[in-house]
Amino acid sequence: MPFDRALPRRAWHHLEPAHAVLYFAPEAFAEAARLGYDVEDRWPSYFAWRAAPLGAVGAELTAATFYSFSPAAVARHVPAVWAVADPAAVLDARLRAVDAAYRALFGEPAGMPDLAELAGLARRAADAAAADSAGRPLTAANAALGPADEPHLDLWQALAVLREHRGDGHLAALMAAGLDPCESLVSFAAIGAAPAANFAGRGWTEQEWTAATERLATRGWVDADGAATDRGRAGRNEVERLTDQLAAAPWWALGTAGTERFMELMVPLFLTVIQSGLLPAQSTLGVTTVPAPTW
């Protein structure tokens, strides 16, 4: 069966919500609080959960791999998060958080439909992502954790590899387009992916945001009102096209039929998460708001 080049984007849309519960579920915040993190602010646990596979990294490496966050915002939390709990403890707690969140959302794992098949497909795709991890630090770090013991946890672990594989490739696409971290957000907001205010958590000051907008205006990417021009939309379309292309390897390995089956089995989980109201109504990732370009 010929490979559908829209599959990488579609597969990501199906998996992203089930992965993202770690960053929003009350069960995850409860687990973070037990570790000693201040959960009045979502960012300490976010940086701990997501950076832990890299080890006790400093602010510079975290900012480089996360890309869209202001280095000053990162430095407010990293490396301080490792003084609260070391990465090994965070990784153990991360799986406990996912276990509790998944049980709350989906019921007992034994009752999740076709769980073994879904986890197997996700693991096959994740293994292919791991084989394509050169130049992708978050992919490699998550892949190095290996499979989890229980199918629902291994499903989440595989989704983490796949999510970071796409994300690492996205950063390469942004750099290829000449978009620095703040410009990447300004240009994304400019095409209507999400309101600029939704990116406040990334920590850029008003002055930094304005300066990035001015740089993009000089390049002809945004107009006087900060809205994307035709050139800006074309540039962002190329970023998304290249992102999809760089994200394709796991789904090529799974094949069209396997990827379609993976998405079919993900639908109940996707709908449950979306209907729970757990995630923000409008994602800063552009899920559902940015159409997939052809390549």
Short mmCIF file of the C-alpha atoms (twelve columns), coordinates in Angstrom:
data_MODEL
# 
_entry.id   MODEL 
# 
loop_
_atom_site.group_PDB 
_atom_site.id 
_atom_site.type_symbol 
_atom_site.label_atom_id 
_atom_site.label_alt_id 
_atom_site.label_comp_id 
_atom_site.label_asym_id 
_atom_site.label_seq_id 
_atom_site.Cartn_x 
_atom_site.Cartn_y 
_atom_site.Cartn_z 
_atom_site.pdbx_PDB_model_num 
ATOM 1   C CA . MET A 1   0.000   0.000  0.000  1 
ATOM 2   C CA . PRO A 2   1.502   3.421  -0.929 1 
ATOM 3   C CA . PHE A 3   2.560   5.559  2.045  1 
ATOM 4   C CA . ASP A 4   0.278   8.526  2.703  1 
ATOM 5   C CA . ARG A 5   2.503   11.527 3.389  1 
ATOM 6   C CA . ALA A 6   -0.157  13.092 5.602  1 
ATOM 7   C CA . LEU A 7   0.159   10.206 8.075  1 
ATOM 8   C CA . PRO A 8   2.932   11.703 10.277 1 
ATOM 9   C CA . ARG A 9   0.764   14.744 11.071 1 
ATOM 10  C CA . ARG A 10  -2.383  12.674 11.580 1 
ATOM 11  C CA . ALA A 11  -0.585  10.189 13.817 1 
ATOM 12  C CA . TRP A 12  0.791   13.027 15.940 1 
ATOM 13  C CA . HIS A 13  -2.674  14.550 16.333 1 
ATOM 14  C CA . HIS A 14  -3.911  11.185 17.615 1 
ATOM 15  C CA . LEU A 15  -1.098  10.615 20.122 1 
ATOM 16  C CA . GLU A 16  -0.314  14.087 21.471 1 
ATOM 17  C CA . PRO A 17  -3.273  14.385 23.908 1 
ATOM 18  C CA . ALA A 18  -2.619  10.956 25.442 1 
ATOM 19  C CA . HIS A 19  1.017   11.913 25.951 1 
ATOM 20  C CA . ALA A 20  0.276   15.411 27.293 1 
ATOM 21  C CA . VAL A 21  -1.814  14.233 30.263 1 
ATOM 22  C CA . LEU A 22  1.438   14.076 32.257 1 
ATOM 23  C CA . TYR A 23  1.688   17.863 32.164 1 
ATOM 24  C CA . PHE A 24  -1.924  18.600 33.152 1 
ATOM 25  C CA . ALA A 25  -3.434  15.707 35.131 1 
ATOM 26  C CA . PRO A 26  -4.164  16.307 38.827 1 
ATOM 27  C CA . GLU A 27  -2.664  12.890 39.551 1 
ATOM 28  C CA . ALA A 28  0.639   14.106 38.063 1 
ATOM 29  C CA . PHE A 29  0.605   17.275 40.163 1 
ATOM 30  C CA . ALA A 30  -0.113  15.166 43.238 1 
ATOM 31  C CA . GLU A 31  2.884   12.977 42.452 1 
ATOM 32  C CA . ALA A 32  5.032   16.067 41.873 1 
ATOM 33  C CA . ALA A 33  3.923   17.486 45.226 1 
ATOM 34  C CA . ARG A 34  4.980   14.245 46.932 1 
ATOM 35  C CA . LEU A 35  8.434   14.751 45.431 1 
ATOM 36  C CA . GLY A 36  8.487   18.228 46.958 1 
ATOM 37  C CA . TYR A 37  7.727   20.451 43.948 1 
ATOM 38  C CA . ASP A 38  5.672   23.619 44.221 1 
ATOM 39  C CA . VAL A 39  2.590   22.723 42.199 1 
ATOM 40  C CA . GLU A 40  0.959   26.143 42.484 1 
ATOM 41  C CA . ASP A 41  3.112   26.843 39.415 1 
ATOM 42  C CA . ARG A 42  2.948   24.176 36.687 1 
ATOM 43  C CA . TRP A 43  6.443   24.824 35.374 1 
ATOM 44  C CA . PRO A 44  8.696   23.223 38.024 1 
ATOM 45  C CA . SER A 45  7.134   19.809 37.500 1 
ATOM 46  C CA . TYR A 46  6.969   20.327 33.725 1 
ATOM 47  C CA . PHE A 47  10.702  20.934 33.484 1 
ATOM 48  C CA . ALA A 48  11.426  18.041 35.835 1 
ATOM 49  C CA . TRP A 49  9.154   15.554 34.039 1 
ATOM 50  C CA . ARG A 50  10.357  16.437 30.560 1 
ATOM 51  C CA . ALA A 51  14.072  16.972 31.207 1 
ATOM 52  C CA . ALA A 52  14.636  13.999 33.533 1 
ATOM 53  C CA . PRO A 53  15.541  11.556 30.718 1 
ATOM 54  C CA . LEU A 54  18.506  13.841 29.927 1 
ATOM 55  C CA . GLY A 55  19.861  13.565 33.472 1 
ATOM 56  C CA . ALA A 56  20.647  16.438 35.842 1 
ATOM 57  C CA . VAL A 57  21.123  18.928 33.021 1 
ATOM 58  C CA . GLY A 58  21.681  22.626 33.493 1 
ATOM 59  C CA . ALA A 59  19.690  25.569 32.221 1 
ATOM 60  C CA . GLU A 60  21.721  25.986 29.040 1 
ATOM 61  C CA . LEU A 61  21.153  22.462 27.714 1 
ATOM 62  C CA . THR A 62  17.508  22.518 28.774 1 
ATOM 63  C CA . ALA A 63  16.894  25.809 26.973 1 
ATOM 64  C CA . ALA A 64  18.677  24.487 23.889 1 
ATOM 65  C CA . THR A 65  16.649  21.280 23.696 1 
ATOM 66  C CA . PHE A 66  13.305  22.840 24.645 1 
ATOM 67  C CA . TYR A 67  14.036  25.787 22.293 1 
ATOM 68  C CA . SER A 68  10.909  27.928 22.570 1 
ATOM 69  C CA . PHE A 69  11.370  28.843 26.236 1 
ATOM 70  C CA . SER A 70  13.180  31.991 27.262 1 
ATOM 71  C CA . PRO A 71  16.586  31.058 28.730 1 
ATOM 72  C CA . ALA A 72  15.760  33.306 31.697 1 
ATOM 73  C CA . ALA A 73  12.511  31.387 32.284 1 
ATOM 74  C CA . VAL A 74  14.346  28.069 32.131 1 
ATOM 75  C CA . ALA A 75  17.002  29.300 34.580 1 
ATOM 76  C CA . ARG A 76  14.299  30.065 37.142 1 
ATOM 77  C CA . HIS A 77  13.614  26.329 37.408 1 
ATOM 78  C CA . VAL A 78  16.699  24.478 36.156 1 
ATOM 79  C CA . PRO A 79  18.911  23.202 37.743 1 
ATOM 80  C CA . ALA A 80  16.902  23.928 40.923 1 
ATOM 81  C CA . VAL A 81  14.470  21.107 40.100 1 
ATOM 82  C CA . TRP A 82  17.264  18.548 40.683 1 
ATOM 83  C CA . ALA A 83  17.806  19.826 44.235 1 
ATOM 84  C CA . VAL A 84  14.213  18.763 44.971 1 
ATOM 85  C CA . ALA A 85  14.474  15.296 43.392 1 
ATOM 86  C CA . ASP A 86  17.145  13.675 41.274 1 
ATOM 87  C CA . PRO A 87  16.307  12.542 37.722 1 
ATOM 88  C CA . ALA A 88  16.021  8.855  38.679 1 
ATOM 89  C CA . ALA A 89  13.411  9.681  41.314 1 
ATOM 90  C CA . VAL A 90  11.580  11.931 38.868 1 
ATOM 91  C CA . LEU A 91  11.478  9.188  36.237 1 
ATOM 92  C CA . ASP A 92  10.046  6.699  38.729 1 
ATOM 93  C CA . ALA A 93  7.438   9.259  39.792 1 
ATOM 94  C CA . ARG A 94  6.682   10.064 36.165 1 
ATOM 95  C CA . LEU A 95  5.478   6.527  35.516 1 
ATOM 96  C CA . ARG A 96  3.499   6.509  38.760 1 
ATOM 97  C CA . ALA A 97  1.849   9.753  37.653 1 
ATOM 98  C CA . VAL A 98  0.982   8.324  34.239 1 
ATOM 99  C CA . ASP A 99  -0.338  5.142  35.838 1 
ATOM 100 C CA . ALA A 100 -2.655  7.102  38.127 1 
ATOM 101 C CA . ALA A 101 -3.746  9.516  35.381 1 
ATOM 102 C CA . TYR A 102 -4.451  6.742  32.882 1 
ATOM 103 C CA . ARG A 103 -6.439  4.741  35.430 1 
ATOM 104 C CA . ALA A 104 -8.486  7.829  36.286 1 
ATOM 105 C CA . LEU A 105 -9.144  8.597  32.618 1 
ATOM 106 C CA . PHE A 106 -9.460  5.166  31.036 1 
ATOM 107 C CA . GLY A 107 -10.239 2.790  33.898 1 
ATOM 108 C CA . GLU A 108 -8.265  -0.306 34.779 1 
ATOM 109 C CA . PRO A 109 -5.698  -1.147 32.073 1 
ATOM 110 C CA . ALA A 110 -7.282  -4.560 31.569 1 
ATOM 111 C CA . GLY A 111 -10.421 -2.765 30.444 1 
ATOM 112 C CA . MET A 112 -8.687  -0.579 27.858 1 
ATOM 113 C CA . PRO A 113 -9.751  -1.887 24.435 1 
ATOM 114 C CA . ASP A 114 -7.038  -3.611 22.414 1 
ATOM 115 C CA . LEU A 115 -4.346  -2.297 24.772 1 
ATOM 116 C CA . ALA A 116 -1.778  -4.975 23.974 1 
ATOM 117 C CA . GLU A 117 -2.117  -4.416 20.231 1 
ATOM 118 C CA . LEU A 118 -1.979  -0.627 20.581 1 
ATOM 119 C CA . ALA A 119 1.050   -0.724 22.867 1 
ATOM 120 C CA . GLY A 120 2.775   -3.103 20.463 1 
ATOM 121 C CA . LEU A 121 2.205   -0.803 17.493 1 
ATOM 122 C CA . ALA A 122 3.379   2.228  19.463 1 
ATOM 123 C CA . ARG A 123 6.489   0.360  20.605 1 
ATOM 124 C CA . ARG A 124 7.339   -0.683 17.024 1 
ATOM 125 C CA . ALA A 125 7.056   2.931  15.902 1 
ATOM 126 C CA . ALA A 126 9.078   4.137  18.895 1 
ATOM 127 C CA . ASP A 127 11.832  1.639  18.161 1 
ATOM 128 C CA . ALA A 128 12.011  3.015  14.620 1 
ATOM 129 C CA . ALA A 129 12.189  6.541  16.056 1 
ATOM 130 C CA . ALA A 130 15.045  5.422  18.303 1 
ATOM 131 C CA . ALA A 131 16.906  4.143  15.261 1 
ATOM 132 C CA . ASP A 132 16.418  7.609  13.729 1 
ATOM 133 C CA . SER A 133 17.632  9.530  16.786 1 
ATOM 134 C CA . ALA A 134 20.898  11.009 15.472 1 
ATOM 135 C CA . GLY A 135 20.802  14.731 16.205 1 
ATOM 136 C CA . ARG A 136 17.643  14.282 18.313 1 
ATOM 137 C CA . PRO A 137 18.626  14.475 21.999 1 
ATOM 138 C CA . LEU A 138 15.181  14.179 23.586 1 
ATOM 139 C CA . THR A 139 14.320  11.262 21.312 1 
ATOM 140 C CA . ALA A 140 17.504  9.430  22.242 1 
ATOM 141 C CA . ALA A 141 17.144  10.137 25.972 1 
ATOM 142 C CA . ASN A 142 13.565  8.858  26.128 1 
ATOM 143 C CA . ALA A 143 14.329  5.863  23.911 1 
ATOM 144 C CA . ALA A 144 17.211  4.908  26.224 1 
ATOM 145 C CA . LEU A 145 14.716  4.381  29.053 1 
ATOM 146 C CA . GLY A 146 13.484  1.272  27.240 1 
ATOM 147 C CA . PRO A 147 10.057  -0.361 27.525 1 
ATOM 148 C CA . ALA A 148 7.998   -0.076 30.679 1 
ATOM 149 C CA . ASP A 149 6.784   -3.240 32.400 1 
ATOM 150 C CA . GLU A 150 3.032   -2.762 31.988 1 
ATOM 151 C CA . PRO A 151 1.350   -2.260 28.592 1 
ATOM 152 C CA . HIS A 152 -0.400  1.027  29.437 1 
ATOM 153 C CA . LEU A 153 2.847   2.467  30.789 1 
ATOM 154 C CA . ASP A 154 4.838   1.182  27.847 1 
ATOM 155 C CA . LEU A 155 2.253   2.798  25.581 1 
ATOM 156 C CA . TRP A 156 2.867   6.162  27.231 1 
ATOM 157 C CA . GLN A 157 6.637   5.666  27.164 1 
ATOM 158 C CA . ALA A 158 6.495   4.897  23.447 1 
ATOM 159 C CA . LEU A 159 4.284   7.945  22.841 1 
ATOM 160 C CA . ALA A 160 6.886   10.063 24.645 1 
ATOM 161 C CA . VAL A 161 9.589   8.834  22.256 1 
ATOM 162 C CA . LEU A 162 7.383   9.529  19.244 1 
ATOM 163 C CA . ARG A 163 6.358   12.953 20.501 1 
ATOM 164 C CA . GLU A 164 9.953   14.010 21.160 1 
ATOM 165 C CA . HIS A 165 11.081  12.548 17.822 1 
ATOM 166 C CA . ARG A 166 8.685   14.873 16.057 1 
ATOM 167 C CA . GLY A 167 9.651   17.751 18.338 1 
ATOM 168 C CA . ASP A 168 13.378  17.351 17.749 1 
ATOM 169 C CA . GLY A 169 12.743  17.372 14.009 1 
ATOM 170 C CA . HIS A 170 10.548  20.441 14.353 1 
ATOM 171 C CA . LEU A 171 13.425  22.345 15.941 1 
ATOM 172 C CA . ALA A 172 15.630  21.409 13.002 1 
ATOM 173 C CA . ALA A 173 12.946  22.741 10.654 1 
ATOM 174 C CA . LEU A 174 12.731  26.002 12.604 1 
ATOM 175 C CA . MET A 175 16.489  26.452 12.433 1 
ATOM 176 C CA . ALA A 176 16.488  25.674 8.722  1 
ATOM 177 C CA . ALA A 177 13.971  28.503 8.308  1 
ATOM 178 C CA . GLY A 178 16.214  30.859 10.270 1 
ATOM 179 C CA . LEU A 179 13.739  31.238 13.131 1 
ATOM 180 C CA . ASP A 180 15.259  31.755 16.550 1 
ATOM 181 C CA . PRO A 181 13.319  30.591 19.639 1 
ATOM 182 C CA . CYS A 182 11.268  33.756 20.162 1 
ATOM 183 C CA . GLU A 183 10.715  34.258 16.413 1 
ATOM 184 C CA . SER A 184 9.399   30.706 16.191 1 
ATOM 185 C CA . LEU A 185 6.582   31.619 18.587 1 
ATOM 186 C CA . VAL A 186 5.882   35.049 17.084 1 
ATOM 187 C CA . SER A 187 5.626   33.593 13.576 1 
ATOM 188 C CA . PHE A 188 3.395   30.777 14.843 1 
ATOM 189 C CA . ALA A 189 1.043   33.192 16.586 1 
ATOM 190 C CA . ALA A 190 1.052   35.354 13.444 1 
ATOM 191 C CA . ILE A 191 -0.568  32.608 11.354 1 
ATOM 192 C CA . GLY A 192 -3.322  32.146 13.939 1 
ATOM 193 C CA . ALA A 193 -2.068  28.873 15.436 1 
ATOM 194 C CA . ALA A 194 -2.811  30.280 18.905 1 
ATOM 195 C CA . PRO A 195 -3.174  33.781 20.393 1 
ATOM 196 C CA . ALA A 196 0.102   35.427 21.371 1 
ATOM 197 C CA . ALA A 197 -1.091  35.575 24.989 1 
ATOM 198 C CA . ASN A 198 -1.115  31.767 25.106 1 
ATOM 199 C CA . PHE A 199 2.669   31.772 24.785 1 
ATOM 200 C CA . ALA A 200 3.216   33.857 27.923 1 
ATOM 201 C CA . GLY A 201 4.346   30.766 29.813 1 
ATOM 202 C CA . ARG A 202 7.399   30.550 27.584 1 
ATOM 203 C CA . GLY A 203 8.778   33.496 29.526 1 
ATOM 204 C CA . TRP A 204 9.677   36.035 26.840 1 
ATOM 205 C CA . THR A 205 9.437   39.662 27.916 1 
ATOM 206 C CA . GLU A 206 7.298   42.163 26.046 1 
ATOM 207 C CA . GLN A 207 10.486  43.802 24.784 1 
ATOM 208 C CA . GLU A 208 11.873  40.475 23.510 1 
ATOM 209 C CA . TRP A 209 8.567   39.643 21.791 1 
ATOM 210 C CA . THR A 210 8.465   43.090 20.139 1 
ATOM 211 C CA . ALA A 211 12.072  42.788 18.975 1 
ATOM 212 C CA . ALA A 212 11.373  39.379 17.440 1 
ATOM 213 C CA . THR A 213 8.307   40.801 15.678 1 
ATOM 214 C CA . GLU A 214 10.416  43.632 14.272 1 
ATOM 215 C CA . ARG A 215 13.021  41.180 12.986 1 
ATOM 216 C CA . LEU A 216 10.310  39.183 11.248 1 
ATOM 217 C CA . ALA A 217 8.823   42.370 9.781  1 
ATOM 218 C CA . THR A 218 12.234  43.237 8.343  1 
ATOM 219 C CA . ARG A 219 12.252  39.824 6.642  1 
ATOM 220 C CA . GLY A 220 8.741   40.398 5.314  1 
ATOM 221 C CA . TRP A 221 7.176   37.622 7.423  1 
ATOM 222 C CA . VAL A 222 4.704   39.839 9.328  1 
ATOM 223 C CA . ASP A 223 2.941   43.097 8.566  1 
ATOM 224 C CA . ALA A 224 2.669   46.254 10.665 1 
ATOM 225 C CA . ASP A 225 -0.025  44.639 12.814 1 
ATOM 226 C CA . GLY A 226 2.041   41.516 13.466 1 
ATOM 227 C CA . ALA A 227 -0.102  39.311 11.216 1 
ATOM 228 C CA . ALA A 228 1.561   36.872 8.853  1 
ATOM 229 C CA . THR A 229 2.171   38.024 5.303  1 
ATOM 230 C CA . ASP A 230 2.050   35.666 2.350  1 
ATOM 231 C CA . ARG A 231 5.800   35.206 2.776  1 
ATOM 232 C CA . GLY A 232 5.346   34.438 6.468  1 
ATOM 233 C CA . ARG A 233 2.621   31.895 5.789  1 
ATOM 234 C CA . ALA A 234 4.737   30.268 3.099  1 
ATOM 235 C CA . GLY A 235 7.686   30.150 5.483  1 
ATOM 236 C CA . ARG A 236 5.652   28.534 8.236  1 
ATOM 237 C CA . ASN A 237 4.145   26.107 5.717  1 
ATOM 238 C CA . GLU A 238 7.676   25.044 4.809  1 
ATOM 239 C CA . VAL A 239 8.488   24.542 8.497  1 
ATOM 240 C CA . GLU A 240 5.458   22.278 8.895  1 
ATOM 241 C CA . ARG A 241 6.221   20.427 5.662  1 
ATOM 242 C CA . LEU A 242 9.779   19.711 6.754  1 
ATOM 243 C CA . THR A 243 8.601   18.770 10.256 1 
ATOM 244 C CA . ASP A 244 6.229   16.188 8.796  1 
ATOM 245 C CA . GLN A 245 8.966   14.864 6.520  1 
ATOM 246 C CA . LEU A 246 11.436  14.535 9.399  1 
ATOM 247 C CA . ALA A 247 8.774   12.830 11.531 1 
ATOM 248 C CA . ALA A 248 7.946   10.186 8.941  1 
ATOM 249 C CA . ALA A 249 10.487  7.435  9.750  1 
ATOM 250 C CA . PRO A 250 8.502   5.732  12.562 1 
ATOM 251 C CA . TRP A 251 5.361   5.658  10.458 1 
ATOM 252 C CA . TRP A 252 7.172   4.439  7.372  1 
ATOM 253 C CA . ALA A 253 8.444   1.578  9.541  1 
ATOM 254 C CA . LEU A 254 4.912   0.836  10.761 1 
ATOM 255 C CA . GLY A 255 3.520   1.148  7.240  1 
ATOM 256 C CA . THR A 256 0.266   2.691  6.106  1 
ATOM 257 C CA . ALA A 257 -1.919  -0.148 7.371  1 
ATOM 258 C CA . GLY A 258 -0.121  -0.309 10.716 1 
ATOM 259 C CA . THR A 259 -0.279  3.459  11.196 1 
ATOM 260 C CA . GLU A 260 -3.971  3.555  10.304 1 
ATOM 261 C CA . ARG A 261 -4.583  0.772  12.824 1 
ATOM 262 C CA . PHE A 262 -2.574  2.654  15.455 1 
ATOM 263 C CA . MET A 263 -4.710  5.761  14.912 1 
ATOM 264 C CA . GLU A 264 -7.916  3.714  15.000 1 
ATOM 265 C CA . LEU A 265 -6.953  2.242  18.361 1 
ATOM 266 C CA . MET A 266 -5.903  5.652  19.695 1 
ATOM 267 C CA . VAL A 267 -9.298  7.230  18.989 1 
ATOM 268 C CA . PRO A 268 -11.009 6.152  22.249 1 
ATOM 269 C CA . LEU A 269 -8.065  7.457  24.284 1 
ATOM 270 C CA . PHE A 270 -7.916  10.676 22.254 1 
ATOM 271 C CA . LEU A 271 -11.629 11.335 22.709 1 
ATOM 272 C CA . THR A 272 -11.552 10.538 26.413 1 
ATOM 273 C CA . VAL A 273 -8.723  12.999 27.037 1 
ATOM 274 C CA . ILE A 274 -10.261 15.747 24.897 1 
ATOM 275 C CA . GLN A 275 -13.719 15.323 26.427 1 
ATOM 276 C CA . SER A 276 -12.292 15.310 29.964 1 
ATOM 277 C CA . GLY A 277 -11.442 18.999 29.678 1 
ATOM 278 C CA . LEU A 278 -8.016  18.233 31.120 1 
ATOM 279 C CA . LEU A 279 -6.065  19.938 28.347 1 
ATOM 280 C CA . PRO A 280 -6.207  23.625 27.404 1 
ATOM 281 C CA . ALA A 281 -8.956  24.418 24.909 1 
ATOM 282 C CA . GLN A 282 -6.398  25.843 22.491 1 
ATOM 283 C CA . SER A 283 -3.021  24.138 22.263 1 
ATOM 284 C CA . THR A 284 0.118   26.187 21.764 1 
ATOM 285 C CA . LEU A 285 1.335   23.305 19.567 1 
ATOM 286 C CA . GLY A 286 -1.169  24.121 16.829 1 
ATOM 287 C CA . VAL A 287 -2.902  20.744 17.043 1 
ATOM 288 C CA . THR A 288 -6.036  20.996 14.841 1 
ATOM 289 C CA . THR A 289 -5.361  24.667 13.960 1 
ATOM 290 C CA . VAL A 290 -2.477  24.270 11.510 1 
ATOM 291 C CA . PRO A 291 -3.317  22.285 8.365  1 
ATOM 292 C CA . ALA A 292 -0.882  19.661 7.166  1 
ATOM 293 C CA . PRO A 293 1.067   20.799 4.096  1 
ATOM 294 C CA . THR A 294 1.880   18.411 1.283  1 
ATOM 295 C CA . TRP A 295 5.418   17.265 0.589  1 
# 
